[in-house]
Short mmCIF file of C-alpha atoms in Angstrom, two decimals:
data_model
loop_
_atom_site.label_atom_id
_atom_site.label_comp_id
_atom_site.label_asym_id
_atom_site.label_seq_id
_atom_site.Cartn_x
_atom_site.Cartn_y
_atom_site.Cartn_z
CA UNK I 1 0.08 -0.01 -0.23
CA UNK I 2 1.21 3.36 -0.80
CA UNK I 3 2.48 5.58 1.77
CA UNK I 4 1.50 8.59 -0.23
CA UNK I 5 -2.02 8.17 -0.64
CA UNK I 6 -3.54 4.95 1.10
CA UNK I 7 -7.18 5.85 0.14
CA UNK I 8 -6.30 5.53 -3.41
CA UNK I 9 -4.58 2.28 -2.87
CA UNK I 10 -7.76 1.12 -0.82
CA UNK I 11 -10.13 2.30 -3.88
CA UNK I 12 -7.87 0.27 -6.29
CA UNK I 13 -7.75 -2.67 -4.37
CA UNK I 14 -11.54 -2.85 -4.06
CA UNK I 15 -11.53 -2.24 -8.04
CA UNK I 16 -9.19 -5.23 -8.59
CA UNK I 17 -6.59 -3.30 -9.65
CA UNK I 18 -2.88 -3.60 -8.21
CA UNK I 19 -2.12 -0.96 -5.46
CA UNK I 20 1.07 0.93 -6.40
CA UNK I 21 4.47 0.02 -5.03
CA UNK I 22 6.10 2.35 -2.77
CA UNK I 23 9.16 4.06 -4.77
CA UNK I 24 11.71 3.08 -2.18
CA UNK I 25 11.16 -0.57 -3.00
CA UNK I 26 11.65 0.19 -7.06
CA UNK I 27 15.54 0.49 -7.22
CA UNK I 28 17.11 -1.63 -9.80
CA UNK I 29 18.53 -4.96 -8.56
CA UNK I 30 22.11 -3.92 -8.78
CA UNK I 31 21.55 -1.00 -6.30
CA UNK I 32 20.38 -3.29 -3.63
CA UNK I 33 23.28 -5.77 -4.27
CA UNK I 34 25.50 -2.84 -4.39
CA UNK I 35 24.27 -1.85 -0.85
CA UNK I 36 24.39 -5.34 0.60
CA UNK I 37 28.04 -5.78 -0.81
CA UNK I 38 29.03 -2.39 0.77
CA UNK I 39 27.58 -3.39 4.06
CA UNK I 40 29.00 -6.77 4.29
CA UNK I 41 32.42 -5.37 3.23
CA UNK I 42 32.55 -2.95 6.04
CA UNK I 43 31.62 -5.93 8.57
CA UNK I 44 34.15 -8.05 7.28
CA UNK I 45 37.09 -5.37 7.19
CA UNK I 46 36.14 -3.62 10.78
CA UNK I 47 34.75 -6.67 12.45
CA UNK I 48 35.07 -10.30 11.12
CA UNK I 49 38.71 -9.95 10.28
CA UNK I 50 39.80 -8.36 13.41
CA UNK I 51 37.95 -10.59 15.51
CA UNK I 52 39.38 -13.74 13.48
CA UNK I 53 43.20 -12.32 13.93
CA UNK I 54 42.48 -11.97 17.82
CA UNK I 55 41.61 -15.59 18.07
CA UNK I 56 44.32 -16.78 15.57
CA UNK I 57 47.08 -14.80 17.31
CA UNK I 58 45.85 -16.08 20.66
CA UNK I 59 46.26 -19.76 19.79
CA UNK I 60 49.06 -19.29 17.44
CA UNK I 61 51.45 -21.19 19.66
CA UNK I 62 48.91 -23.80 20.87
CA UNK I 63 46.62 -24.42 23.64
CA UNK I 64 49.06 -24.55 26.47
CA UNK I 65 50.65 -21.20 26.34
CA UNK I 66 46.73 -20.14 25.81
CA UNK I 67 45.89 -21.52 29.11
CA UNK I 68 49.26 -20.26 30.90
CA UNK I 69 48.63 -16.74 29.89
CA UNK I 70 45.01 -16.86 31.19
CA UNK I 71 45.92 -18.48 34.54
CA UNK I 72 49.04 -16.34 35.08
CA UNK I 73 48.45 -14.48 38.51
CA UNK I 74 48.54 -11.03 37.24
CA UNK I 75 46.05 -11.93 34.32
CA UNK I 76 43.81 -13.70 37.06
CA UNK I 77 44.02 -10.44 38.99
CA UNK I 78 42.94 -8.52 35.98
CA UNK I 79 39.86 -10.65 35.54
CA UNK I 80 38.78 -10.41 39.01
CA UNK I 81 39.06 -6.65 39.08
CA UNK I 82 37.08 -6.41 36.13
CA UNK I 83 34.19 -8.43 37.34
CA UNK I 84 34.29 -6.49 40.56
CA UNK I 85 34.00 -3.40 38.79
CA UNK I 86 31.40 -4.25 36.45
CA UNK I 87 29.36 -5.96 39.08
CA UNK I 88 29.33 -2.80 41.35
CA UNK I 89 28.89 -0.59 38.29
CA UNK I 90 25.84 -2.23 36.61
CA UNK I 91 23.57 -2.54 39.38
CA UNK I 92 24.26 1.30 40.68
CA UNK I 93 23.67 2.29 36.69
CA UNK I 94 20.56 0.01 36.94
CA UNK I 95 19.00 1.91 39.62
CA UNK I 96 20.00 5.35 38.32
CA UNK I 97 18.62 4.19 34.86
CA UNK I 98 15.32 3.27 36.14
CA UNK I 99 15.16 6.11 38.60
CA UNK I 100 15.85 8.62 35.70
CA UNK I 101 13.75 7.20 33.13
CA UNK I 102 10.82 7.11 35.70
CA UNK I 103 11.29 10.59 36.46
CA UNK I 104 11.75 12.08 33.09
CA UNK I 105 8.93 10.36 31.48
CA UNK I 106 6.06 10.31 34.46
CA UNK I 107 6.81 14.01 35.60
CA UNK I 108 7.26 17.35 34.38
CA UNK I 109 9.45 19.70 36.12
CA UNK I 110 11.76 22.69 35.92
CA UNK I 111 15.13 21.49 34.47
CA UNK I 112 13.98 18.29 33.27
CA UNK I 113 16.08 19.10 29.72
CA UNK I 114 19.15 19.76 31.69
CA UNK I 115 19.03 16.49 33.41
CA UNK I 116 18.49 14.93 29.72
CA UNK I 117 21.69 16.87 28.77
CA UNK I 118 23.60 15.42 31.69
CA UNK I 119 22.62 11.96 31.19
CA UNK I 120 24.29 12.14 27.57
CA UNK I 121 27.29 13.78 29.05
CA UNK I 122 29.33 10.46 28.93
CA UNK I 123 28.55 10.11 25.25
CA UNK I 124 30.10 13.44 24.45
CA UNK I 125 33.02 13.90 27.09
CA UNK I 126 36.39 11.70 26.14
CA UNK I 127 36.75 8.80 28.91
CA UNK I 128 40.36 9.97 29.23
CA UNK I 129 38.86 13.45 30.13
CA UNK I 130 36.52 11.84 32.83
CA UNK I 131 39.21 10.19 34.29
CA UNK I 132 41.31 13.42 34.49
CA UNK I 133 38.13 14.99 36.43
CA UNK I 134 38.44 12.35 39.07
CA UNK I 135 42.38 13.13 39.29
CA UNK I 136 41.52 16.92 39.77
CA UNK I 137 38.91 15.95 42.48
CA UNK I 138 40.80 13.23 44.18
CA UNK I 139 44.25 13.41 43.27
CA UNK I 140 47.20 14.27 45.67
CA UNK I 141 46.60 17.87 44.56
CA UNK I 142 43.05 17.89 44.06
CA UNK I 143 40.23 19.54 45.91
CA UNK I 144 39.68 16.49 48.45
CA UNK I 145 43.38 15.08 48.16
CA UNK I 146 44.69 16.45 51.43
CA UNK I 147 41.49 15.32 53.21
CA UNK I 148 41.65 12.04 51.94
CA UNK I 149 45.36 11.65 52.65
CA UNK I 150 44.96 12.83 56.41
CA UNK I 151 42.23 10.04 56.72
CA UNK I 152 44.09 7.22 54.73
CA UNK I 153 41.24 6.97 52.40
CA UNK I 154 42.34 5.86 48.76
CA UNK I 155 40.24 6.81 45.72
CA UNK I 156 42.82 6.86 42.83
CA UNK I 157 45.01 4.28 42.01
CA UNK I 158 42.74 1.67 43.80
CA UNK I 159 39.46 -0.20 43.21
CA UNK I 160 37.08 2.89 44.08
CA UNK I 161 38.67 5.05 41.48
CA UNK I 162 38.29 2.26 38.88
CA UNK I 163 35.01 1.93 39.82
CA UNK I 164 33.95 5.62 39.95
CA UNK I 165 35.34 5.82 36.49
CA UNK I 166 33.46 2.99 35.15
CA UNK I 167 30.40 4.19 36.62
CA UNK I 168 30.65 7.39 34.99
CA UNK I 169 31.07 6.16 31.30
CA UNK I 170 28.50 3.68 31.76
CA UNK I 171 25.57 5.19 33.55
CA UNK I 172 23.69 6.40 30.30
CA UNK I 173 23.12 3.06 28.60
CA UNK I 174 20.19 1.83 31.01
CA UNK I 175 18.36 5.36 31.19
CA UNK I 176 18.81 5.80 27.46
CA UNK I 177 17.34 2.59 26.55
CA UNK I 178 14.21 3.07 28.81
CA UNK I 179 13.12 6.90 28.34
CA UNK I 180 12.17 6.38 24.71
CA UNK I 181 10.51 3.07 25.69
CA UNK I 182 8.56 4.54 28.48
CA UNK I 183 7.67 7.69 26.84
CA UNK I 184 6.16 5.53 23.85
CA UNK I 185 3.87 3.50 26.38
CA UNK I 186 2.50 6.67 28.48
CA UNK I 187 1.08 6.85 31.87
CA UNK I 188 -2.50 5.46 31.03
CA UNK I 189 -1.72 1.97 32.83
CA UNK I 190 -0.20 3.36 35.76
CA UNK I 191 -2.87 6.10 36.31
CA UNK I 192 -5.64 3.39 36.10
CA UNK I 193 -3.58 1.24 38.44
CA UNK I 194 -3.66 4.11 41.10
CA UNK I 195 -7.39 4.94 40.65
CA UNK I 196 -8.17 1.36 41.55
CA UNK I 197 -6.13 1.88 44.76
CA UNK I 198 -2.57 0.39 43.77
CA UNK I 199 0.26 1.79 45.68
CA UNK I 200 3.00 3.06 43.97
CA UNK I 201 5.40 0.00 44.73
CA UNK I 202 2.41 -2.15 43.36
CA UNK I 203 2.13 -0.10 40.26
CA UNK I 204 5.98 -0.26 39.59
CA UNK I 205 6.19 -3.95 40.17
CA UNK I 206 3.21 -5.38 38.48
CA UNK I 207 2.57 -2.43 35.42
CA UNK I 208 5.67 -0.39 34.77
CA UNK I 209 8.38 -3.26 35.22
CA UNK I 210 6.34 -6.20 33.02
CA UNK I 211 6.40 -3.41 30.42
CA UNK I 212 10.06 -2.20 30.43
CA UNK I 213 11.70 -5.70 31.19
CA UNK I 214 13.09 -6.37 27.78
CA UNK I 215 14.40 -2.68 27.41
CA UNK I 216 15.77 -3.04 30.69
CA UNK I 217 17.64 -6.11 30.19
CA UNK I 218 18.68 -4.86 26.95
CA UNK I 219 20.21 -1.82 28.26
CA UNK I 220 21.82 -3.85 31.32
CA UNK I 221 23.58 -5.95 28.81
CA UNK I 222 24.91 -2.79 27.11
CA UNK I 223 26.09 -1.30 30.22
CA UNK I 224 27.81 -4.62 31.43
CA UNK I 225 29.85 -5.02 27.95
CA UNK I 226 30.99 -1.00 28.31
CA UNK I 227 31.96 -1.57 31.81
CA UNK I 228 34.00 -4.58 31.11
CA UNK I 229 35.74 -3.40 28.03
CA UNK I 230 36.17 0.22 29.14
CA UNK I 231 40.09 1.51 28.80
CA UNK I 232 40.31 5.23 28.70
CA UNK I 233 38.82 6.45 31.95
CA UNK I 234 40.14 3.39 34.14
CA UNK I 235 43.52 3.84 32.67
CA UNK I 236 43.94 7.39 33.95
CA UNK I 237 42.83 6.58 37.43
CA UNK I 238 44.37 3.11 37.85
CA UNK I 239 48.05 3.65 37.98
CA UNK I 240 48.83 0.61 36.04
CA UNK I 241 49.80 -1.35 39.09
CA UNK I 242 50.27 -4.84 37.93
CA UNK I 243 48.17 -7.35 39.91
CA UNK I 244 46.28 -4.69 41.80
CA UNK I 245 44.70 -2.05 39.70
CA UNK I 246 44.85 -3.45 36.04
CA UNK I 247 41.84 -4.44 34.47
CA UNK I 248 41.75 -6.78 31.53
CA UNK I 249 42.38 -3.85 28.83
CA UNK I 250 45.09 -2.58 30.86
CA UNK I 251 46.73 -5.87 31.04
CA UNK I 252 46.28 -6.57 27.39
CA UNK I 253 48.04 -3.21 26.67
CA UNK I 254 51.01 -3.97 29.16
CA UNK I 255 51.67 -7.41 27.70
CA UNK I 256 51.47 -5.91 24.34
CA UNK I 257 53.93 -3.20 25.17
CA UNK I 258 56.30 -6.11 26.46
CA UNK I 259 56.10 -7.83 23.36
CA UNK I 260 54.30 -10.76 24.85
CA UNK I 261 51.88 -10.83 21.73
CA UNK I 262 50.68 -14.25 22.47
CA UNK I 263 49.58 -13.57 26.09
CA UNK I 264 48.04 -10.38 25.10
CA UNK I 265 46.01 -11.89 22.41
CA UNK I 266 45.07 -14.55 24.81
CA UNK I 267 43.59 -12.27 27.49
CA UNK I 268 42.11 -10.10 24.45
CA UNK I 269 40.30 -13.30 23.22
CA UNK I 270 38.43 -13.20 26.44
CA UNK I 271 37.11 -9.80 26.17
CA UNK I 272 36.16 -10.86 22.63
CA UNK I 273 34.31 -13.73 23.77
CA UNK I 274 32.43 -11.72 26.21
CA UNK I 275 31.42 -9.34 23.42
CA UNK I 276 30.22 -12.36 21.31
CA UNK I 277 28.33 -13.46 24.67
CA UNK I 278 26.79 -10.00 24.63
CA UNK I 279 25.84 -9.79 21.05
CA UNK I 280 23.95 -13.20 21.46
CA UNK I 281 22.34 -12.05 24.38
CA UNK I 282 21.14 -8.88 22.34
CA UNK I 283 20.02 -11.00 19.63
CA UNK I 284 18.04 -13.27 21.69
CA UNK I 285 16.33 -10.36 23.40
CA UNK I 286 15.39 -8.85 20.36
CA UNK I 287 13.92 -11.95 19.13
CA UNK I 288 11.66 -12.21 22.16
CA UNK I 289 10.73 -8.69 22.51
#
């Protein structure tokens, strides 16, 4: 049916005529094939070939060196720290994302556009700059540096700094998935539940949460993937202390700079596998949404 004049198409159908085909589907076959070839070429060049190269280099010397690089103490410490940072950052962003989306879609208040802009801030600020901000705040010569030193509290070059940097770069993901979804759903169901005597928590648990569960899970998956793969902000605040403050991306960088390519690609392959698992979960959610 034509998008330009559906009434004429309906009349043509009733008269036995063939409805007009939208102009967007009338490109010559060679145009469609060219577009498809271009898309697959970009995927092969920038995704498939680098991914295959990572696994090829990781297993280049065989299975035993691969396993040895993974179970090496510094590598295990990097894996553990990466999981800890993600395990803290993702739930915090989950709470923030749901709260921010609820606030922005269910209420009208002054400063609403400012809050939306601030949520998008990590998308526009370089991760390295965000790491430097924490250095200016919590560093030895920063705003709270003397106070932290006097109370023997370590933020930079320690786990708290890594968690803070990870939270900053990942907090838009859940909110940005939920805000358009909740806007499209409107407030009618929540208002009906409140009229029928449901409490705010009952309304959220029985009405809102089931409606946003797939978008929420999608945002959590993206947030977790970014948390485990973050490099720039974490690199600034970590201090690159082997076995203590190196996450997996930082450990890969150190191994590569030391020309230990086999071990570097072995650890990198773990990140690649995490990305593949994330992609599989994303596809599963899209199919069941």
